[in-house]
JSON list of C-alpha atoms in Angstrom, two decimals:
[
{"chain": "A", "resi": 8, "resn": "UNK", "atom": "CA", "xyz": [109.03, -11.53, 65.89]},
{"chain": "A", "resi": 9, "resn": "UNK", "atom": "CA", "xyz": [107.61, -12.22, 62.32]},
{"chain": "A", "resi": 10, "resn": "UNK", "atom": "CA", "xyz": [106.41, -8.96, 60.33]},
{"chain": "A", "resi": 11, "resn": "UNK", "atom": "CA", "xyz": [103.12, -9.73, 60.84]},
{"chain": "A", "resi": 12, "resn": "UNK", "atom": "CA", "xyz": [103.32, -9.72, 64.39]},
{"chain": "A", "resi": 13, "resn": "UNK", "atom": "CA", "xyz": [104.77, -6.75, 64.75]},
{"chain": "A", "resi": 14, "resn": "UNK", "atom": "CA", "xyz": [102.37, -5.19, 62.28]},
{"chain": "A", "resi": 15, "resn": "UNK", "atom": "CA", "xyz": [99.93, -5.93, 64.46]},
{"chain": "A", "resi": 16, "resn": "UNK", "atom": "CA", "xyz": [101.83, -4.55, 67.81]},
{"chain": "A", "resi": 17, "resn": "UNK", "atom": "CA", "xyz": [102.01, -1.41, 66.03]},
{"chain": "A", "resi": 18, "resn": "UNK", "atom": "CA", "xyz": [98.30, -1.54, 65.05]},
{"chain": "A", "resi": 19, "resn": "UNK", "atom": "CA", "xyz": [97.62, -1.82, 68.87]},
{"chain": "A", "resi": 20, "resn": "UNK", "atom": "CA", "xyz": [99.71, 0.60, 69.70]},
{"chain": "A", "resi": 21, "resn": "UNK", "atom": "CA", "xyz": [98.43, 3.11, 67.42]},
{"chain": "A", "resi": 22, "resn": "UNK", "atom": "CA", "xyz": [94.82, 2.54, 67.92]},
{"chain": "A", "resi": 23, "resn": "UNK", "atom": "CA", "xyz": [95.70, 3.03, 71.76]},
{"chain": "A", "resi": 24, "resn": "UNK", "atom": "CA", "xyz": [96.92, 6.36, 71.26]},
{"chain": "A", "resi": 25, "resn": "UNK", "atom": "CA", "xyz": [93.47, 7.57, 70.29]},
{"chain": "A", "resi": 26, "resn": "UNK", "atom": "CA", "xyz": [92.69, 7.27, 73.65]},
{"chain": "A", "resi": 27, "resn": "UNK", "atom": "CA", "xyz": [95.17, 9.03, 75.47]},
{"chain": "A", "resi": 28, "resn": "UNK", "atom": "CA", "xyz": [94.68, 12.39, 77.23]},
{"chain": "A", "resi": 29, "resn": "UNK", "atom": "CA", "xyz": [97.33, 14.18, 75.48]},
{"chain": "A", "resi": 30, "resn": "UNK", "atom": "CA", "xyz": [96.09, 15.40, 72.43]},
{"chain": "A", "resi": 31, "resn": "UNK", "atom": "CA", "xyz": [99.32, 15.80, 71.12]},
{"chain": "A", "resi": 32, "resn": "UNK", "atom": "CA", "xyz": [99.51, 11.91, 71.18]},
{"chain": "A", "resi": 33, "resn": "UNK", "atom": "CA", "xyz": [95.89, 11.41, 70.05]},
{"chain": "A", "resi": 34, "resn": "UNK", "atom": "CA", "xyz": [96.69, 13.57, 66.76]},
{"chain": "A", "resi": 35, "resn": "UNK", "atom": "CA", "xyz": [99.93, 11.18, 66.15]},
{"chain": "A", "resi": 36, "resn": "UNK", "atom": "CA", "xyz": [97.95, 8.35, 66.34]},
{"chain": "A", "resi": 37, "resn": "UNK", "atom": "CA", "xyz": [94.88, 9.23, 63.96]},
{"chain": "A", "resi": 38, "resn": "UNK", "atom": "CA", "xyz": [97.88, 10.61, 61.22]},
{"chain": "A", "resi": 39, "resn": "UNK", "atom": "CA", "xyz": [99.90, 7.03, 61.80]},
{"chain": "A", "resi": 40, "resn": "UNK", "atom": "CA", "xyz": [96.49, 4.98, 61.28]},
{"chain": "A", "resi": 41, "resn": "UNK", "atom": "CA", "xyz": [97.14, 5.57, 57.06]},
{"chain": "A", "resi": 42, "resn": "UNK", "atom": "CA", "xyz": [100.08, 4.17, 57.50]},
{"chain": "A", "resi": 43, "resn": "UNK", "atom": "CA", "xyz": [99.10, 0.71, 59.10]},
{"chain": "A", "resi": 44, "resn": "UNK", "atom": "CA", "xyz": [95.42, 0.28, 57.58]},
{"chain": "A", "resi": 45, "resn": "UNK", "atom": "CA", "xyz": [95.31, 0.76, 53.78]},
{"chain": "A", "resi": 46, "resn": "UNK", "atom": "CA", "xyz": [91.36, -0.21, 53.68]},
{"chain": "A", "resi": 47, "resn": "UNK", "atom": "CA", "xyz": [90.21, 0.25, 57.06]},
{"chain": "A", "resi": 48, "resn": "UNK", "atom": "CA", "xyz": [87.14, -1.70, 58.88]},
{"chain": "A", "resi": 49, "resn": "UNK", "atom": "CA", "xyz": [84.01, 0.69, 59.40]},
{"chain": "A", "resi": 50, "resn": "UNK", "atom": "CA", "xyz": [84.62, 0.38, 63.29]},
{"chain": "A", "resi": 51, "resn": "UNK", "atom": "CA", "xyz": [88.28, 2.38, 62.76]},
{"chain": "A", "resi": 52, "resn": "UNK", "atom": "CA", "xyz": [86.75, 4.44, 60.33]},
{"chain": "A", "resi": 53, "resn": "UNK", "atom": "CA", "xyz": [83.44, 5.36, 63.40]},
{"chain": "A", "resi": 54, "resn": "UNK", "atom": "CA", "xyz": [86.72, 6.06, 66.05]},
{"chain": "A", "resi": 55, "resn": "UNK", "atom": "CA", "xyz": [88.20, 8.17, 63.38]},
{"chain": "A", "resi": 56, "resn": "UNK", "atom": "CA", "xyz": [84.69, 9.90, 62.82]},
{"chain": "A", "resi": 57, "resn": "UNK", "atom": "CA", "xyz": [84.50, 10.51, 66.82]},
{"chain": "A", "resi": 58, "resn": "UNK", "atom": "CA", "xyz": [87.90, 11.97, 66.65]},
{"chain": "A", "resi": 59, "resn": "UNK", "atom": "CA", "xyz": [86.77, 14.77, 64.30]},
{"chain": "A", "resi": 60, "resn": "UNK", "atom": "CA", "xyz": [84.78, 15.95, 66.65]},
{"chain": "A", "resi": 61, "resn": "UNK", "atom": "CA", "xyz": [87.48, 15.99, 69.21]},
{"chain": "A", "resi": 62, "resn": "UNK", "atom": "CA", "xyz": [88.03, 18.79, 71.61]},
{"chain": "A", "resi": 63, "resn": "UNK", "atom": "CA", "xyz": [91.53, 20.00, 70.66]},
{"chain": "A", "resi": 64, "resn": "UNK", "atom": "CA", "xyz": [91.59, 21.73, 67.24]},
{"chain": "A", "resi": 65, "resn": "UNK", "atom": "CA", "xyz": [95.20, 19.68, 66.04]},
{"chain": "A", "resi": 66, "resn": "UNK", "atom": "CA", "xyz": [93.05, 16.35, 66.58]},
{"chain": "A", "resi": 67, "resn": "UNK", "atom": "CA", "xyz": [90.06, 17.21, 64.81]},
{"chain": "A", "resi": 68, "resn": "UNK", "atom": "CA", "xyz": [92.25, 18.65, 61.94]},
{"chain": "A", "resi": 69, "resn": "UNK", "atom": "CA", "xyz": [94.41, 15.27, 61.97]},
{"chain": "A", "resi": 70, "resn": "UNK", "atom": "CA", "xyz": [91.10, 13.25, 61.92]},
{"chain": "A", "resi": 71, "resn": "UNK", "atom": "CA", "xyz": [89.22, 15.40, 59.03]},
{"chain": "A", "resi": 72, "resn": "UNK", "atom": "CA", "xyz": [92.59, 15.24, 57.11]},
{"chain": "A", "resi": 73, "resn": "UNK", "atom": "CA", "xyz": [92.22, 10.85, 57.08]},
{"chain": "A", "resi": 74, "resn": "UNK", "atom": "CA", "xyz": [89.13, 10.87, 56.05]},
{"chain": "A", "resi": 75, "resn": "UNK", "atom": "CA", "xyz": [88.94, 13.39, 53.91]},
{"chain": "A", "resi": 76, "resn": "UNK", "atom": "CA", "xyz": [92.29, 12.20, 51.79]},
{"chain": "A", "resi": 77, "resn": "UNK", "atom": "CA", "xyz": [94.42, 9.31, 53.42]},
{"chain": "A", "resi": 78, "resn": "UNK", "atom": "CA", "xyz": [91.06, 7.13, 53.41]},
{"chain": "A", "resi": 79, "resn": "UNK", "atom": "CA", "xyz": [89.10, 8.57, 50.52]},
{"chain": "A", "resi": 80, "resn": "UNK", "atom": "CA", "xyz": [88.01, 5.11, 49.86]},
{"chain": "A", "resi": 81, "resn": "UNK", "atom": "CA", "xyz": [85.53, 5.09, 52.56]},
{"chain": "A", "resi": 82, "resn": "UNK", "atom": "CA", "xyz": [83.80, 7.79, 51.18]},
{"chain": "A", "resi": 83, "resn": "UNK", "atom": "CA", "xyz": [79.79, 8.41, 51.73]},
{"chain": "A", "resi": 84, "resn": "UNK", "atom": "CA", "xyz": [77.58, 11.72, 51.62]},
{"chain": "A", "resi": 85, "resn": "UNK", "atom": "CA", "xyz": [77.15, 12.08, 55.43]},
{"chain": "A", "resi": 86, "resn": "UNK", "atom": "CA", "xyz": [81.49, 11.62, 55.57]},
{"chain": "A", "resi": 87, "resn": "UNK", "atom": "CA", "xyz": [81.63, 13.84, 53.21]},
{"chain": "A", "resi": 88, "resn": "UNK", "atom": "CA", "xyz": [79.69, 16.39, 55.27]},
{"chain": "A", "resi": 89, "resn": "UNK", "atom": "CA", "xyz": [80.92, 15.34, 58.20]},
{"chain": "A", "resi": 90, "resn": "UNK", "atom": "CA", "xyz": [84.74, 16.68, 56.50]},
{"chain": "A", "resi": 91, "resn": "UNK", "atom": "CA", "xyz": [84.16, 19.62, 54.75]},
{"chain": "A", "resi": 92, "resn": "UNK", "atom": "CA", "xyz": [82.08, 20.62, 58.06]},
{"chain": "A", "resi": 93, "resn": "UNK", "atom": "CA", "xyz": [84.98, 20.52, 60.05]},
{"chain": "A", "resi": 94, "resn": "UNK", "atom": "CA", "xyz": [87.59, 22.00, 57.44]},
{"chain": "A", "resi": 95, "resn": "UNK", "atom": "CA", "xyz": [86.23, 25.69, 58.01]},
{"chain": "A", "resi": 96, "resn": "UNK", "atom": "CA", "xyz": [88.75, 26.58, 61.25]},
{"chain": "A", "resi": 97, "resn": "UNK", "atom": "CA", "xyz": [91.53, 25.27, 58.76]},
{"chain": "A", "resi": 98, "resn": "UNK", "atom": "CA", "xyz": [94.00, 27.84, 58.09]},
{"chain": "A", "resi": 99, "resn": "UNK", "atom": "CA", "xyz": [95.53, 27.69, 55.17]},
{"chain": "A", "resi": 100, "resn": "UNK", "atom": "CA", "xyz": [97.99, 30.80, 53.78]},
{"chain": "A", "resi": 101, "resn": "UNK", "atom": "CA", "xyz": [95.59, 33.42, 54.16]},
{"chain": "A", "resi": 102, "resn": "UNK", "atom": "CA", "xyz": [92.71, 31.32, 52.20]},
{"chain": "A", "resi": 103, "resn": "UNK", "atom": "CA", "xyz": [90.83, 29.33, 54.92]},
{"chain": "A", "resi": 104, "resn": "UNK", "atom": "CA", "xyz": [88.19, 28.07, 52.12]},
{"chain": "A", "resi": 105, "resn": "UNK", "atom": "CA", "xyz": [91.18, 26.73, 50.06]},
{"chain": "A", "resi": 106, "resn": "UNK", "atom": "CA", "xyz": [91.70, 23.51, 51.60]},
{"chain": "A", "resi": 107, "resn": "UNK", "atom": "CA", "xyz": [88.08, 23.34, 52.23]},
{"chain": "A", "resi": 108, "resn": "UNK", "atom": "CA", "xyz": [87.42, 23.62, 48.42]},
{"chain": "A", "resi": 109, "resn": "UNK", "atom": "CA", "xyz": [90.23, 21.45, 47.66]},
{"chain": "A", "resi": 110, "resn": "UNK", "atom": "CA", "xyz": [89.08, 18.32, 49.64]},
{"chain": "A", "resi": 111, "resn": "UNK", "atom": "CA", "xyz": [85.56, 18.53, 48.56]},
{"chain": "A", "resi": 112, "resn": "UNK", "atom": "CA", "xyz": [86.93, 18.62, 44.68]},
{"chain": "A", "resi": 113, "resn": "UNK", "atom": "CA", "xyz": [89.22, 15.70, 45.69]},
{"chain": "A", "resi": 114, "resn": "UNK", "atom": "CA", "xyz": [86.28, 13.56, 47.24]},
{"chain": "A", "resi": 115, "resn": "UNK", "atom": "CA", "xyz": [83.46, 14.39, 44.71]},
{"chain": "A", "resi": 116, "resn": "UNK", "atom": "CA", "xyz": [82.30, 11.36, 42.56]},
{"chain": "A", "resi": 117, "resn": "UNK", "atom": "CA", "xyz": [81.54, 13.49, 39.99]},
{"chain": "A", "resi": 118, "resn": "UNK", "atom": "CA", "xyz": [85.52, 14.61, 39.59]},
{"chain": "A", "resi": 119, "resn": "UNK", "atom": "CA", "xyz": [87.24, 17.64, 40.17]},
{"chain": "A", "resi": 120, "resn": "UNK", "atom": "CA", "xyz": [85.37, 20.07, 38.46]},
{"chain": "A", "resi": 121, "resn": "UNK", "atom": "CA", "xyz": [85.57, 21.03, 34.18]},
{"chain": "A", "resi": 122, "resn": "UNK", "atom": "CA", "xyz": [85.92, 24.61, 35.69]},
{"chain": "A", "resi": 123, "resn": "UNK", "atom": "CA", "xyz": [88.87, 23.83, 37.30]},
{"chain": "A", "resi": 124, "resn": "UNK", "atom": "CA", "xyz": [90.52, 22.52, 33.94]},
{"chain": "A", "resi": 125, "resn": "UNK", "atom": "CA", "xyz": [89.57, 25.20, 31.89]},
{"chain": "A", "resi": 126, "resn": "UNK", "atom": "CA", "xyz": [91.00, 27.64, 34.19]},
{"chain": "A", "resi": 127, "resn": "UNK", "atom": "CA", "xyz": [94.16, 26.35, 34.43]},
{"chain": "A", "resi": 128, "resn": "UNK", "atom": "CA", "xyz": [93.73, 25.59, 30.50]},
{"chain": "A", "resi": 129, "resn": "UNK", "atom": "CA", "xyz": [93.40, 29.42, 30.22]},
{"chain": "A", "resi": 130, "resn": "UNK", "atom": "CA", "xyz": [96.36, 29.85, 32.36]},
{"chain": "A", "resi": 131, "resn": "UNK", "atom": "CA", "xyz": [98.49, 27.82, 30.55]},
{"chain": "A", "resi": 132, "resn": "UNK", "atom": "CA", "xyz": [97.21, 29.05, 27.03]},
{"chain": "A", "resi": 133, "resn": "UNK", "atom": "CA", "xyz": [98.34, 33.07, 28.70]},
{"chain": "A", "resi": 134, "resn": "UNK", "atom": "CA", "xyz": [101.72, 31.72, 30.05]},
{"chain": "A", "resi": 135, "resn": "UNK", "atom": "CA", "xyz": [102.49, 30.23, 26.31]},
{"chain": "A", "resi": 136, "resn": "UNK", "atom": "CA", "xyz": [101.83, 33.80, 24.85]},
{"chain": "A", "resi": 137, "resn": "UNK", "atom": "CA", "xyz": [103.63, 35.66, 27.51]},
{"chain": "A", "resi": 138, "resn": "UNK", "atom": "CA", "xyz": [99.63, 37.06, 28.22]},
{"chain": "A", "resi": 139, "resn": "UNK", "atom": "CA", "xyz": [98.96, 38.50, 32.37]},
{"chain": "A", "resi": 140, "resn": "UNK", "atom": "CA", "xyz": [96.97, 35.60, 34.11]},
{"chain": "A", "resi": 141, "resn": "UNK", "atom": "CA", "xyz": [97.06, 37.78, 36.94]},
{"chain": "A", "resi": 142, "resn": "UNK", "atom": "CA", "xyz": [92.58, 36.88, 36.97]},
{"chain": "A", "resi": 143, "resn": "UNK", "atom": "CA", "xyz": [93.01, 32.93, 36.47]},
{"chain": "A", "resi": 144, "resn": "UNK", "atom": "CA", "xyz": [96.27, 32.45, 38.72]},
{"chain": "A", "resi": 145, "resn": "UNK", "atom": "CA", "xyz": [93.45, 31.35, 41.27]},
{"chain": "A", "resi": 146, "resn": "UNK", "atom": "CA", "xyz": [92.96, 27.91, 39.17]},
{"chain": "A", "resi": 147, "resn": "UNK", "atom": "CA", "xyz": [96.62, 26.93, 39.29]},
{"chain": "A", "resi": 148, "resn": "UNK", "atom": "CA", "xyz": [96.56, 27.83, 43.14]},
{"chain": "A", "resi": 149, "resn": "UNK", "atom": "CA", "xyz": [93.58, 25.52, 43.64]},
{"chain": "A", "resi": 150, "resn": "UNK", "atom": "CA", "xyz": [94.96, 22.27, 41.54]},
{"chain": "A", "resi": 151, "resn": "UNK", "atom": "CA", "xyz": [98.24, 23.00, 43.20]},
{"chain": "A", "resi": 152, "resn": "UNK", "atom": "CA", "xyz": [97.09, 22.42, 46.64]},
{"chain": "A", "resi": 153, "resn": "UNK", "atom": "CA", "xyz": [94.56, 19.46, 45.49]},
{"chain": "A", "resi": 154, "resn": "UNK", "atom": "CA", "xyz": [98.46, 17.97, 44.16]},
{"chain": "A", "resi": 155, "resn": "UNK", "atom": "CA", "xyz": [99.46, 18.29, 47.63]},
{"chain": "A", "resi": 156, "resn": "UNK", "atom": "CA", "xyz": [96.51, 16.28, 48.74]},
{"chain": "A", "resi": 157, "resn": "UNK", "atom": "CA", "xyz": [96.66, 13.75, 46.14]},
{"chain": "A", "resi": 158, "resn": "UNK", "atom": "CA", "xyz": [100.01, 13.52, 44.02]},
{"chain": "A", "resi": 159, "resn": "UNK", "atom": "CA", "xyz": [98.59, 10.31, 42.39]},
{"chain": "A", "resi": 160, "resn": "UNK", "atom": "CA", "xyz": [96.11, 12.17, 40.48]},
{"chain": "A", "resi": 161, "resn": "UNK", "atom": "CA", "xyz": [98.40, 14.54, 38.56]},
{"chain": "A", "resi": 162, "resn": "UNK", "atom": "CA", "xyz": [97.99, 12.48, 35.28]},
{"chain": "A", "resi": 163, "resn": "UNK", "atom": "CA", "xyz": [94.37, 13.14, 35.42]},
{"chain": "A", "resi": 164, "resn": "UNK", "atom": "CA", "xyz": [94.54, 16.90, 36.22]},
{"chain": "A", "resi": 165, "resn": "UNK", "atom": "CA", "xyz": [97.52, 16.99, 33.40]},
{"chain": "A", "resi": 166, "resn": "UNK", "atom": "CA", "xyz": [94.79, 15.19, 30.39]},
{"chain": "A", "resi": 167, "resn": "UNK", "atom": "CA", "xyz": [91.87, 17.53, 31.41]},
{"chain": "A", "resi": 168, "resn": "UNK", "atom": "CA", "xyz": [93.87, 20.55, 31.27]},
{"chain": "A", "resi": 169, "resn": "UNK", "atom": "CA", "xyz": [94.89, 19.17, 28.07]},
{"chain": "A", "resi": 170, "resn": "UNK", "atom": "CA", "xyz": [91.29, 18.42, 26.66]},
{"chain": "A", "resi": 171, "resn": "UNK", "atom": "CA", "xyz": [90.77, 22.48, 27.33]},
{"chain": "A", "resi": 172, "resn": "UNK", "atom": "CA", "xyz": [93.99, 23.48, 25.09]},
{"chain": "A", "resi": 173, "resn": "UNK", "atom": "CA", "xyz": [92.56, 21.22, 21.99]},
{"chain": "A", "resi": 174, "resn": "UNK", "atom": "CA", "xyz": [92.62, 23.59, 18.66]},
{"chain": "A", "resi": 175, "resn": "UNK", "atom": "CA", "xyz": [95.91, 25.41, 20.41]},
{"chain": "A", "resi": 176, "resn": "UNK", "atom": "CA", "xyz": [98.58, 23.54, 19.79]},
{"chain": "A", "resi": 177, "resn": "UNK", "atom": "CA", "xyz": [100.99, 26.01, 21.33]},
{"chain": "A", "resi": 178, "resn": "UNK", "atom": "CA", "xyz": [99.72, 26.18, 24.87]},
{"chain": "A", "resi": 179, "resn": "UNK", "atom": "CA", "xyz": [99.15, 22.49, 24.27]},
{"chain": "A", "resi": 180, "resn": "UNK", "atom": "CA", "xyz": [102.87, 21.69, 23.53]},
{"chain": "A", "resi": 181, "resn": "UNK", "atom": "CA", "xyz": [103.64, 24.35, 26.52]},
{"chain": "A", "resi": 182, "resn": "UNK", "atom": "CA", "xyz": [101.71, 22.08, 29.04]},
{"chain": "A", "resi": 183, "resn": "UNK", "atom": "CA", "xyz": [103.04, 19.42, 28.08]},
{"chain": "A", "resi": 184, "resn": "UNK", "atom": "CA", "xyz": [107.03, 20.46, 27.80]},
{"chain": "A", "resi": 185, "resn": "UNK", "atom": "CA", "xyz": [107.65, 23.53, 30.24]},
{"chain": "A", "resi": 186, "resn": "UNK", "atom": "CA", "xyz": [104.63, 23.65, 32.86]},
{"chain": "A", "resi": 187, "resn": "UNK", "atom": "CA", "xyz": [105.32, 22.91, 36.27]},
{"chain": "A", "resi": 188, "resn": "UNK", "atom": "CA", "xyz": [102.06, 20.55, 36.10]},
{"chain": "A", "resi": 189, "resn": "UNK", "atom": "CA", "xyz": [104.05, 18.00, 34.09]},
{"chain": "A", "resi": 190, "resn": "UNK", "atom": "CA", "xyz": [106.76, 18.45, 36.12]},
{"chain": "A", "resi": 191, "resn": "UNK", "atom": "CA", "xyz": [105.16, 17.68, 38.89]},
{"chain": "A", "resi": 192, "resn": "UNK", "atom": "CA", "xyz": [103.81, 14.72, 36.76]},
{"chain": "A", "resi": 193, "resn": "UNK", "atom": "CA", "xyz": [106.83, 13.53, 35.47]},
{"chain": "A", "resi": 194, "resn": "UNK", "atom": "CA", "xyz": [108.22, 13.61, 39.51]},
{"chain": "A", "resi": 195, "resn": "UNK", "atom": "CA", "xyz": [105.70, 11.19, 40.67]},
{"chain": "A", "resi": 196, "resn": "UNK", "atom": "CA", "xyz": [106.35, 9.18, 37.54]},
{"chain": "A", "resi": 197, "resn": "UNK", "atom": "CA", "xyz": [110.09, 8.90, 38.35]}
]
């Protein structure tokens, strides 16, 4: 069987398993969907949408989670909504509202948020002085779980940190050589 007929066997075969009654299966199938369709057609993308309003809680969570970061692409206000709508019941360590917070950074046209860069700026600009950051560890929580959402855009998160440490070349250096943002940079790099 040539690979692009068995690309298209498991394409079947996955969207079928957004039917099936167990929702264990239906969850598989929406997280597998990434994986097969890079740019999907609006019609996947309306089965997907249906999903998120699905009646188990591990389905609708599987569905939000495509939209909202495997197929970012496909973003549009009422998607948008639609995700962040659904991301309340997420738990998340304690912080329910993280993840929420973290996806609607991730899919705003407008970018993450200056506030977000100057508070891990501020963090970074305390951890080079040996200074408690005990009341801006919050930033560095929130960019770390964006990472986890969207490795890719560590360069970006690393240069608008940066633009925040301008006129301290210290904490500047410090981002740059011993934070675990670069590192985390330089991993996805590698």
């Amino acid at each position: 069987m040539a690979a692009e007929e068995r690309g298209r066997a498991d394409f079947v075969r996955v969207v079928a398993m957004l039917d099936d009654p167990d929702p264990i299966v239906r969850a598989g199938g929406v997280m597998e969907l990434p994986e097969l369709v890079a740019d999907p057609p609006s019609d996947l993308v309306a089965r997907v949408v249906l999903l998120s309003d699905d009646a188990d809680d591990e389905v609708r969570d599987a569905a939000c989670f495509v939209l909202g970061t495997q197929w970012d692409q496909r973003d549009s206000p009422a998607l948008r909504k639609l995700v962040l709508g659904h991301l309340e019941g997420w738990a998340d360590d304690g912080a329910p509202d993280a993840l929420a917070e973290a996806v609607r950074r991730l899919t705003d046209p407008a970018g993450p948020g200056d506030d977000l860069f100057a508070g891990v700026a501020e963090l970074h600009r305390r951890r080079s002085r040996d200074e408690d950051e005990s009341d801006v560890i919050g930033w560095w929580r929130l960019m770390d779980r964006m990472l986890d959402l969207a490795p890719h855009r560590g360069h970006e998160f690393l240069d608008g940190t940066d633009r925040h440490l301008e006129g301290d070349p210290a904490a500047g250096r410090w981002l740059r050589e011993q934070s675990a943002l670069a590192s985390l940079v330089a991993a996805t790099e590698a």
